Amino acid sequence: MLDAGLITFFTAIVVVFMWSIIDSVDLFNPFDDYIDNFDYSDLVYSEMSRKDDIYKTDTNIYIVNIGDLSRGELAQKINIIEKFEPRVIGIDAVFKEPKNGNIQEIMEDMALKQALNAKQNIVMGSFGIYDEEDPDKAVGVIRTSEFFGDLPYGHCELQNEPLTCREFDKFIRFTDSITNDTVTINAFSAAIVSMYDNEMFMRFAKRNKKQLESINYRGGSMPFIKIDYEDVNDSCNLSMLKDKIVL
């Protein structure tokens, strides 16, 4: 019994010693990152995915890569996509203010404003402003200028650590510095679902009152169908977008 205890003790010492080497040597950084980024929930969801056959491509959501399009070019793409009657278009970008440069930039802003307001089915992104002393405390939000219209929006959460995001804020909440009212901003994804299917959104909102929501990843090598912006043109046929979500 004593021998077994000594073996366990010395094994633990060796493990701690080896880990200190791995953690301090740059050569082992990828392994170190892998361990730090591991969570047992990954194994649970991996097992669930095998049982539920969730590796199929989700055809309710289509992703359009907008690259580095100008505001005028983006307006053109939005107008083309709208012809195929998607239920929701989510744009995870912020146009903080209109440009006051040359005539071309002003015309591009006007074209974008027209495209964003042609139909009531667009959700814009926004970014939370957080307290410097308390990074988890929201104190405001950066959103698209009202020049472009009173557009629905949700907050886009930027996360650097951990590398694998397993949770997200369903909403952020802060006190307006001018009106002193409590402001609640739903997550970008939640705002999109609210417009796509409000009953589905309400079920989601009611099942868990907490701010943090766990992510159950799904999909295999191609979870969603992606479309390059070059393929969104006047001669394209994007009829599959009807009643779908376009991001």
Short mmCIF file of N, CA, C and O in Angstrom, two decimals, residues 79-176:
data_model
loop_
_atom_site.label_atom_id
_atom_site.label_comp_id
_atom_site.label_asym_id
_atom_site.label_seq_id
_atom_site.Cartn_x
_atom_site.Cartn_y
_atom_site.Cartn_z
N ASN A 79 -28.78 45.02 -53.30
CA ASN A 79 -29.92 45.16 -54.21
C ASN A 79 -30.13 43.90 -55.03
O ASN A 79 -31.28 43.49 -55.27
N ILE A 80 -29.05 43.27 -55.46
CA ILE A 80 -29.17 42.03 -56.23
C ILE A 80 -29.71 40.92 -55.36
O ILE A 80 -30.62 40.17 -55.77
N ILE A 81 -29.17 40.78 -54.15
CA ILE A 81 -29.62 39.72 -53.24
C ILE A 81 -31.09 39.90 -52.88
O ILE A 81 -31.85 38.92 -52.81
N GLU A 82 -31.52 41.14 -52.69
CA GLU A 82 -32.91 41.40 -52.32
C GLU A 82 -33.90 40.94 -53.39
O GLU A 82 -35.05 40.61 -53.09
N LYS A 83 -33.46 40.88 -54.64
CA LYS A 83 -34.34 40.43 -55.72
C LYS A 83 -34.80 38.99 -55.50
O LYS A 83 -35.85 38.59 -56.01
N PHE A 84 -34.02 38.23 -54.75
CA PHE A 84 -34.33 36.81 -54.56
C PHE A 84 -35.04 36.55 -53.23
O PHE A 84 -35.19 35.42 -52.80
N GLU A 85 -35.49 37.63 -52.58
CA GLU A 85 -36.39 37.60 -51.43
C GLU A 85 -35.90 36.76 -50.25
O GLU A 85 -36.62 35.88 -49.76
N PRO A 86 -34.69 37.01 -49.76
CA PRO A 86 -34.29 36.35 -48.51
C PRO A 86 -35.13 36.90 -47.37
O PRO A 86 -35.60 38.04 -47.43
N ARG A 87 -35.32 36.10 -46.34
CA ARG A 87 -36.11 36.58 -45.22
C ARG A 87 -35.33 37.58 -44.36
O ARG A 87 -35.88 38.57 -43.87
N VAL A 88 -34.04 37.30 -44.18
CA VAL A 88 -33.19 38.19 -43.37
C VAL A 88 -31.82 38.31 -44.03
O VAL A 88 -31.28 37.32 -44.54
N ILE A 89 -31.28 39.52 -44.02
CA ILE A 89 -29.89 39.75 -44.41
C ILE A 89 -29.16 40.31 -43.19
O ILE A 89 -29.55 41.35 -42.66
N GLY A 90 -28.13 39.62 -42.74
CA GLY A 90 -27.34 40.08 -41.62
C GLY A 90 -26.01 40.63 -42.10
O GLY A 90 -25.29 39.94 -42.83
N ILE A 91 -25.70 41.86 -41.74
CA ILE A 91 -24.45 42.50 -42.16
C ILE A 91 -23.64 42.80 -40.91
O ILE A 91 -23.97 43.73 -40.15
N ASP A 92 -22.60 42.02 -40.67
CA ASP A 92 -21.82 42.18 -39.44
C ASP A 92 -20.76 43.26 -39.62
O ASP A 92 -19.55 43.01 -39.55
N ALA A 93 -21.23 44.45 -39.87
CA ALA A 93 -20.35 45.60 -40.08
C ALA A 93 -21.02 46.82 -39.47
O ALA A 93 -22.23 46.85 -39.23
N VAL A 94 -20.19 47.84 -39.22
CA VAL A 94 -20.69 49.10 -38.67
C VAL A 94 -20.24 50.23 -39.59
O VAL A 94 -19.06 50.35 -39.91
N PHE A 95 -21.19 51.05 -40.03
CA PHE A 95 -20.88 52.26 -40.78
C PHE A 95 -21.10 53.43 -39.82
O PHE A 95 -22.19 53.97 -39.71
N LYS A 96 -20.03 53.74 -39.11
CA LYS A 96 -20.13 54.65 -37.97
C LYS A 96 -20.61 56.03 -38.36
O LYS A 96 -21.31 56.70 -37.59
N GLU A 97 -20.23 56.48 -39.55
CA GLU A 97 -20.64 57.81 -39.99
C GLU A 97 -20.57 57.89 -41.51
O GLU A 97 -19.80 57.14 -42.13
N PRO A 98 -21.35 58.77 -42.10
CA PRO A 98 -21.25 58.95 -43.56
C PRO A 98 -19.94 59.63 -43.91
O PRO A 98 -19.37 60.36 -43.11
N LYS A 99 -19.47 59.35 -45.11
CA LYS A 99 -18.24 59.98 -45.56
C LYS A 99 -18.54 61.37 -46.11
O LYS A 99 -19.53 61.58 -46.79
N ASN A 100 -17.66 62.30 -45.82
CA ASN A 100 -17.84 63.68 -46.29
C ASN A 100 -16.71 64.07 -47.24
O ASN A 100 -16.17 65.18 -47.17
N GLY A 101 -16.36 63.13 -48.10
CA GLY A 101 -15.27 63.37 -49.03
C GLY A 101 -15.74 63.90 -50.36
O GLY A 101 -16.51 64.87 -50.43
N ASN A 102 -15.35 63.21 -51.42
CA ASN A 102 -15.72 63.67 -52.76
C ASN A 102 -17.15 63.25 -53.11
O ASN A 102 -17.82 62.53 -52.35
N ILE A 103 -17.59 63.68 -54.27
CA ILE A 103 -18.96 63.40 -54.71
C ILE A 103 -19.22 61.90 -54.81
O ILE A 103 -20.30 61.41 -54.46
N GLN A 104 -18.23 61.14 -55.27
CA GLN A 104 -18.41 59.70 -55.42
C GLN A 104 -18.70 59.04 -54.08
O GLN A 104 -19.59 58.19 -53.97
N GLU A 105 -17.96 59.41 -53.03
CA GLU A 105 -18.19 58.83 -51.70
C GLU A 105 -19.57 59.20 -51.17
O GLU A 105 -20.25 58.37 -50.55
N ILE A 106 -19.98 60.44 -51.40
CA ILE A 106 -21.31 60.86 -50.95
C ILE A 106 -22.40 60.09 -51.69
O ILE A 106 -23.38 59.63 -51.07
N MET A 107 -22.22 59.88 -52.99
CA MET A 107 -23.19 59.13 -53.77
C MET A 107 -23.23 57.66 -53.33
O MET A 107 -24.29 57.03 -53.30
N GLU A 108 -22.07 57.11 -52.98
CA GLU A 108 -22.02 55.73 -52.50
C GLU A 108 -22.77 55.58 -51.18
O GLU A 108 -23.49 54.60 -50.96
N ASP A 109 -22.62 56.56 -50.30
CA ASP A 109 -23.36 56.53 -49.03
C ASP A 109 -24.87 56.61 -49.27
O ASP A 109 -25.65 55.91 -48.60
N MET A 110 -25.29 57.42 -50.21
CA MET A 110 -26.71 57.54 -50.52
C MET A 110 -27.23 56.23 -51.10
O MET A 110 -28.34 55.78 -50.77
N ALA A 111 -26.42 55.59 -51.95
CA ALA A 111 -26.82 54.31 -52.53
C ALA A 111 -26.93 53.23 -51.46
O ALA A 111 -27.86 52.41 -51.47
N LEU A 112 -25.97 53.23 -50.51
CA LEU A 112 -26.02 52.25 -49.42
C LEU A 112 -27.23 52.48 -48.53
O LEU A 112 -27.91 51.52 -48.12
N LYS A 113 -27.52 53.73 -48.24
CA LYS A 113 -28.70 54.05 -47.42
C LYS A 113 -29.96 53.53 -48.10
O LYS A 113 -30.84 52.94 -47.44
N GLN A 114 -30.07 53.74 -49.40
CA GLN A 114 -31.25 53.28 -50.14
C GLN A 114 -31.35 51.75 -50.09
O GLN A 114 -32.43 51.19 -49.87
N ALA A 115 -30.21 51.07 -50.27
CA ALA A 115 -30.21 49.61 -50.29
C ALA A 115 -30.58 49.03 -48.92
O ALA A 115 -31.33 48.05 -48.82
N LEU A 116 -30.07 49.64 -47.86
CA LEU A 116 -30.33 49.15 -46.50
C LEU A 116 -31.79 49.33 -46.08
O LEU A 116 -32.28 48.61 -45.20
N ASN A 117 -32.47 50.28 -46.70
CA ASN A 117 -33.84 50.59 -46.29
C ASN A 117 -34.90 50.20 -47.32
O ASN A 117 -36.09 50.46 -47.11
N ALA A 118 -34.47 49.56 -48.40
CA ALA A 118 -35.43 49.17 -49.44
C ALA A 118 -36.46 48.19 -48.91
O ALA A 118 -37.63 48.24 -49.26
N LYS A 119 -36.01 47.29 -48.04
CA LYS A 119 -36.91 46.33 -47.41
C LYS A 119 -36.57 46.28 -45.92
O LYS A 119 -35.46 46.58 -45.51
N GLN A 120 -37.54 45.86 -45.13
CA GLN A 120 -37.35 45.82 -43.68
C GLN A 120 -36.86 44.44 -43.25
O GLN A 120 -37.47 43.78 -42.41
N ASN A 121 -35.75 44.00 -43.80
CA ASN A 121 -35.26 42.66 -43.47
C ASN A 121 -33.76 42.61 -43.22
O ASN A 121 -33.14 41.56 -43.34
N ILE A 122 -33.17 43.75 -42.86
CA ILE A 122 -31.73 43.81 -42.66
C ILE A 122 -31.41 44.04 -41.18
O ILE A 122 -32.02 44.88 -40.53
N VAL A 123 -30.45 43.26 -40.68
CA VAL A 123 -29.94 43.41 -39.32
C VAL A 123 -28.47 43.79 -39.41
O VAL A 123 -27.69 43.12 -40.07
N MET A 124 -28.10 44.87 -38.75
CA MET A 124 -26.73 45.34 -38.75
C MET A 124 -25.98 44.84 -37.51
O MET A 124 -26.58 44.50 -36.49
N GLY A 125 -24.67 44.83 -37.62
CA GLY A 125 -23.85 44.50 -36.46
C GLY A 125 -23.58 45.74 -35.62
O GLY A 125 -23.82 46.87 -36.04
N SER A 126 -23.09 45.52 -34.42
CA SER A 126 -22.65 46.62 -33.55
C SER A 126 -21.58 46.05 -32.63
O SER A 126 -21.41 44.84 -32.53
N PHE A 127 -20.86 46.92 -31.95
CA PHE A 127 -19.78 46.48 -31.08
C PHE A 127 -19.91 47.14 -29.72
O PHE A 127 -20.08 48.35 -29.63
N GLY A 128 -19.85 46.33 -28.69
CA GLY A 128 -19.99 46.85 -27.35
C GLY A 128 -18.78 47.66 -26.90
O GLY A 128 -17.65 47.40 -27.31
N ILE A 129 -19.03 48.66 -26.07
CA ILE A 129 -17.97 49.43 -25.42
C ILE A 129 -17.94 48.97 -23.96
O ILE A 129 -18.99 48.94 -23.29
N TYR A 130 -16.76 48.62 -23.48
CA TYR A 130 -16.66 48.02 -22.14
C TYR A 130 -15.82 48.86 -21.20
O TYR A 130 -14.90 49.59 -21.62
N ASP A 131 -16.14 48.75 -19.94
CA ASP A 131 -15.43 49.48 -18.89
C ASP A 131 -13.97 49.03 -18.85
O ASP A 131 -13.68 47.84 -18.88
N GLU A 132 -13.06 49.99 -18.77
CA GLU A 132 -11.63 49.66 -18.77
C GLU A 132 -11.24 48.85 -17.54
O GLU A 132 -10.37 47.98 -17.61
N GLU A 133 -11.86 49.13 -16.41
CA GLU A 133 -11.52 48.42 -15.17
C GLU A 133 -12.28 47.10 -15.05
O GLU A 133 -11.84 46.21 -14.32
N ASP A 134 -13.40 46.98 -15.74
CA ASP A 134 -14.20 45.75 -15.70
C ASP A 134 -14.57 45.37 -17.13
O ASP A 134 -15.61 45.79 -17.63
N PRO A 135 -13.73 44.57 -17.81
CA PRO A 135 -13.94 44.25 -19.22
C PRO A 135 -15.25 43.54 -19.52
O PRO A 135 -15.69 43.51 -20.67
N ASP A 136 -15.89 42.98 -18.49
CA ASP A 136 -17.16 42.28 -18.71
C ASP A 136 -18.37 43.21 -18.60
O ASP A 136 -19.50 42.81 -18.86
N LYS A 137 -18.13 44.45 -18.21
CA LYS A 137 -19.23 45.40 -17.99
C LYS A 137 -19.38 46.31 -19.21
O LYS A 137 -18.50 47.11 -19.51
N ALA A 138 -20.50 46.18 -19.90
CA ALA A 138 -20.77 47.04 -21.06
C ALA A 138 -21.20 48.42 -20.58
O ALA A 138 -21.94 48.55 -19.61
N VAL A 139 -20.71 49.45 -21.28
CA VAL A 139 -21.08 50.82 -20.92
C VAL A 139 -21.67 51.57 -22.12
O VAL A 139 -22.10 52.72 -21.98
N GLY A 140 -21.69 50.92 -23.27
CA GLY A 140 -22.24 51.57 -24.46
C GLY A 140 -22.10 50.67 -25.66
O GLY A 140 -21.73 49.49 -25.54
N VAL A 141 -22.40 51.22 -26.83
CA VAL A 141 -22.34 50.41 -28.05
C VAL A 141 -21.98 51.32 -29.23
O VAL A 141 -22.37 52.49 -29.28
N ILE A 142 -21.19 50.76 -30.14
CA ILE A 142 -20.87 51.44 -31.40
C ILE A 142 -21.75 50.84 -32.48
O ILE A 142 -21.69 49.63 -32.73
N ARG A 143 -22.56 51.64 -33.12
CA ARG A 143 -23.51 51.13 -34.12
C ARG A 143 -23.47 52.00 -35.37
O ARG A 143 -22.85 53.07 -35.39
N THR A 144 -24.15 51.53 -36.40
CA THR A 144 -24.22 52.27 -37.65
C THR A 144 -24.94 53.60 -37.46
O THR A 144 -25.95 53.68 -36.75
N SER A 145 -24.42 54.62 -38.10
CA SER A 145 -24.98 55.97 -37.98
C SER A 145 -26.46 55.99 -38.39
O SER A 145 -26.88 55.29 -39.31
N GLU A 146 -27.24 56.82 -37.70
CA GLU A 146 -28.66 56.97 -38.02
C GLU A 146 -28.87 57.58 -39.39
O GLU A 146 -29.98 57.56 -39.92
N PHE A 147 -27.80 58.13 -39.97
CA PHE A 147 -27.88 58.63 -41.35
C PHE A 147 -28.37 57.52 -42.29
O PHE A 147 -29.10 57.78 -43.25
N PHE A 148 -27.97 56.29 -42.00
CA PHE A 148 -28.33 55.15 -42.85
C PHE A 148 -29.69 54.55 -42.49
O PHE A 148 -30.12 53.57 -43.11
N GLY A 149 -30.37 55.13 -41.52
CA GLY A 149 -31.70 54.66 -41.16
C GLY A 149 -31.71 54.05 -39.77
O GLY A 149 -30.67 53.73 -39.18
N ASP A 150 -32.91 53.89 -39.25
CA ASP A 150 -33.10 53.28 -37.92
C ASP A 150 -33.16 51.76 -38.11
O ASP A 150 -34.24 51.15 -38.09
N LEU A 151 -32.01 51.16 -38.28
CA LEU A 151 -31.92 49.74 -38.64
C LEU A 151 -31.79 48.86 -37.40
O LEU A 151 -31.09 49.22 -36.45
N PRO A 152 -32.46 47.70 -37.38
CA PRO A 152 -32.25 46.75 -36.28
C PRO A 152 -30.78 46.33 -36.23
O PRO A 152 -30.12 46.25 -37.25
N TYR A 153 -30.30 46.07 -35.03
CA TYR A 153 -28.90 45.67 -34.91
C TYR A 153 -28.71 44.75 -33.70
O TYR A 153 -29.51 44.72 -32.77
N GLY A 154 -27.64 44.00 -33.74
CA GLY A 154 -27.25 43.15 -32.62
C GLY A 154 -25.75 43.27 -32.42
O GLY A 154 -25.03 43.69 -33.32
N HIS A 155 -25.28 42.92 -31.24
CA HIS A 155 -23.86 43.10 -30.96
C HIS A 155 -23.05 41.91 -31.45
O HIS A 155 -23.43 40.75 -31.29
N CYS A 156 -21.93 42.22 -32.08
CA CYS A 156 -21.00 41.20 -32.56
C CYS A 156 -19.90 41.05 -31.52
O CYS A 156 -19.20 42.01 -31.22
N GLU A 157 -19.76 39.87 -30.99
CA GLU A 157 -18.80 39.65 -29.92
C GLU A 157 -17.44 39.27 -30.49
O GLU A 157 -17.32 38.28 -31.19
N LEU A 158 -16.43 40.07 -30.20
CA LEU A 158 -15.06 39.77 -30.63
C LEU A 158 -14.35 39.08 -29.48
O LEU A 158 -14.32 39.58 -28.36
N GLN A 159 -13.77 37.92 -29.76
CA GLN A 159 -13.15 37.13 -28.70
C GLN A 159 -11.76 36.71 -29.13
O GLN A 159 -11.57 36.10 -30.17
N ASN A 160 -10.76 37.04 -28.30
CA ASN A 160 -9.38 36.64 -28.56
C ASN A 160 -8.98 35.39 -27.78
O ASN A 160 -8.23 34.56 -28.25
N GLU A 161 -9.48 35.28 -26.57
CA GLU A 161 -9.16 34.13 -25.73
C GLU A 161 -10.45 33.59 -25.12
O GLU A 161 -11.30 34.35 -24.69
N PRO A 162 -10.63 32.26 -25.03
CA PRO A 162 -9.79 31.24 -25.63
C PRO A 162 -9.96 31.21 -27.15
O PRO A 162 -10.86 31.83 -27.69
N LEU A 163 -9.08 30.45 -27.81
CA LEU A 163 -9.13 30.39 -29.27
C LEU A 163 -10.43 29.77 -29.75
O LEU A 163 -10.97 30.15 -30.78
N THR A 164 -10.92 28.79 -29.02
CA THR A 164 -12.21 28.17 -29.35
C THR A 164 -13.29 28.79 -28.49
O THR A 164 -13.22 28.71 -27.25
N CYS A 165 -14.27 29.43 -29.11
CA CYS A 165 -15.35 30.09 -28.38
C CYS A 165 -16.44 29.08 -28.07
O CYS A 165 -17.06 28.52 -28.99
N ARG A 166 -16.68 28.82 -26.81
CA ARG A 166 -17.69 27.83 -26.41
C ARG A 166 -18.94 28.48 -25.82
O ARG A 166 -19.92 27.81 -25.57
N GLU A 167 -18.87 29.76 -25.58
CA GLU A 167 -20.00 30.50 -25.02
C GLU A 167 -20.10 31.86 -25.70
O GLU A 167 -19.12 32.34 -26.26
N PHE A 168 -21.28 32.45 -25.66
CA PHE A 168 -21.43 33.80 -26.15
C PHE A 168 -22.48 34.53 -25.31
O PHE A 168 -23.31 33.90 -24.65
N ASP A 169 -22.40 35.84 -25.32
CA ASP A 169 -23.38 36.66 -24.60
C ASP A 169 -24.64 36.77 -25.42
O ASP A 169 -24.61 37.32 -26.53
N LYS A 170 -25.76 36.29 -24.90
CA LYS A 170 -27.03 36.41 -25.61
C LYS A 170 -27.44 37.87 -25.75
O LYS A 170 -28.18 38.23 -26.65
N PHE A 171 -26.95 38.68 -24.84
CA PHE A 171 -27.27 40.11 -24.86
C PHE A 171 -26.21 40.84 -24.06
O PHE A 171 -25.46 40.25 -23.28
N ILE A 172 -26.12 42.14 -24.29
CA ILE A 172 -25.34 43.00 -23.41
C ILE A 172 -26.31 44.05 -22.87
O ILE A 172 -27.29 44.41 -23.52
N ARG A 173 -26.03 44.54 -21.69
CA ARG A 173 -26.96 45.47 -21.03
C ARG A 173 -26.14 46.58 -20.36
O ARG A 173 -25.13 46.32 -19.72
N PHE A 174 -26.60 47.80 -20.54
CA PHE A 174 -25.90 48.93 -19.94
C PHE A 174 -26.89 50.06 -19.69
O PHE A 174 -28.03 50.03 -20.17
N THR A 175 -26.46 51.05 -18.94
CA THR A 175 -27.29 52.21 -18.63
C THR A 175 -26.93 53.35 -19.55
O THR A 175 -25.75 53.73 -19.64
N ASP A 176 -27.92 53.88 -20.25
CA ASP A 176 -27.68 54.99 -21.15
C ASP A 176 -27.22 56.21 -20.36
O ASP A 176 -27.87 56.61 -19.39
#
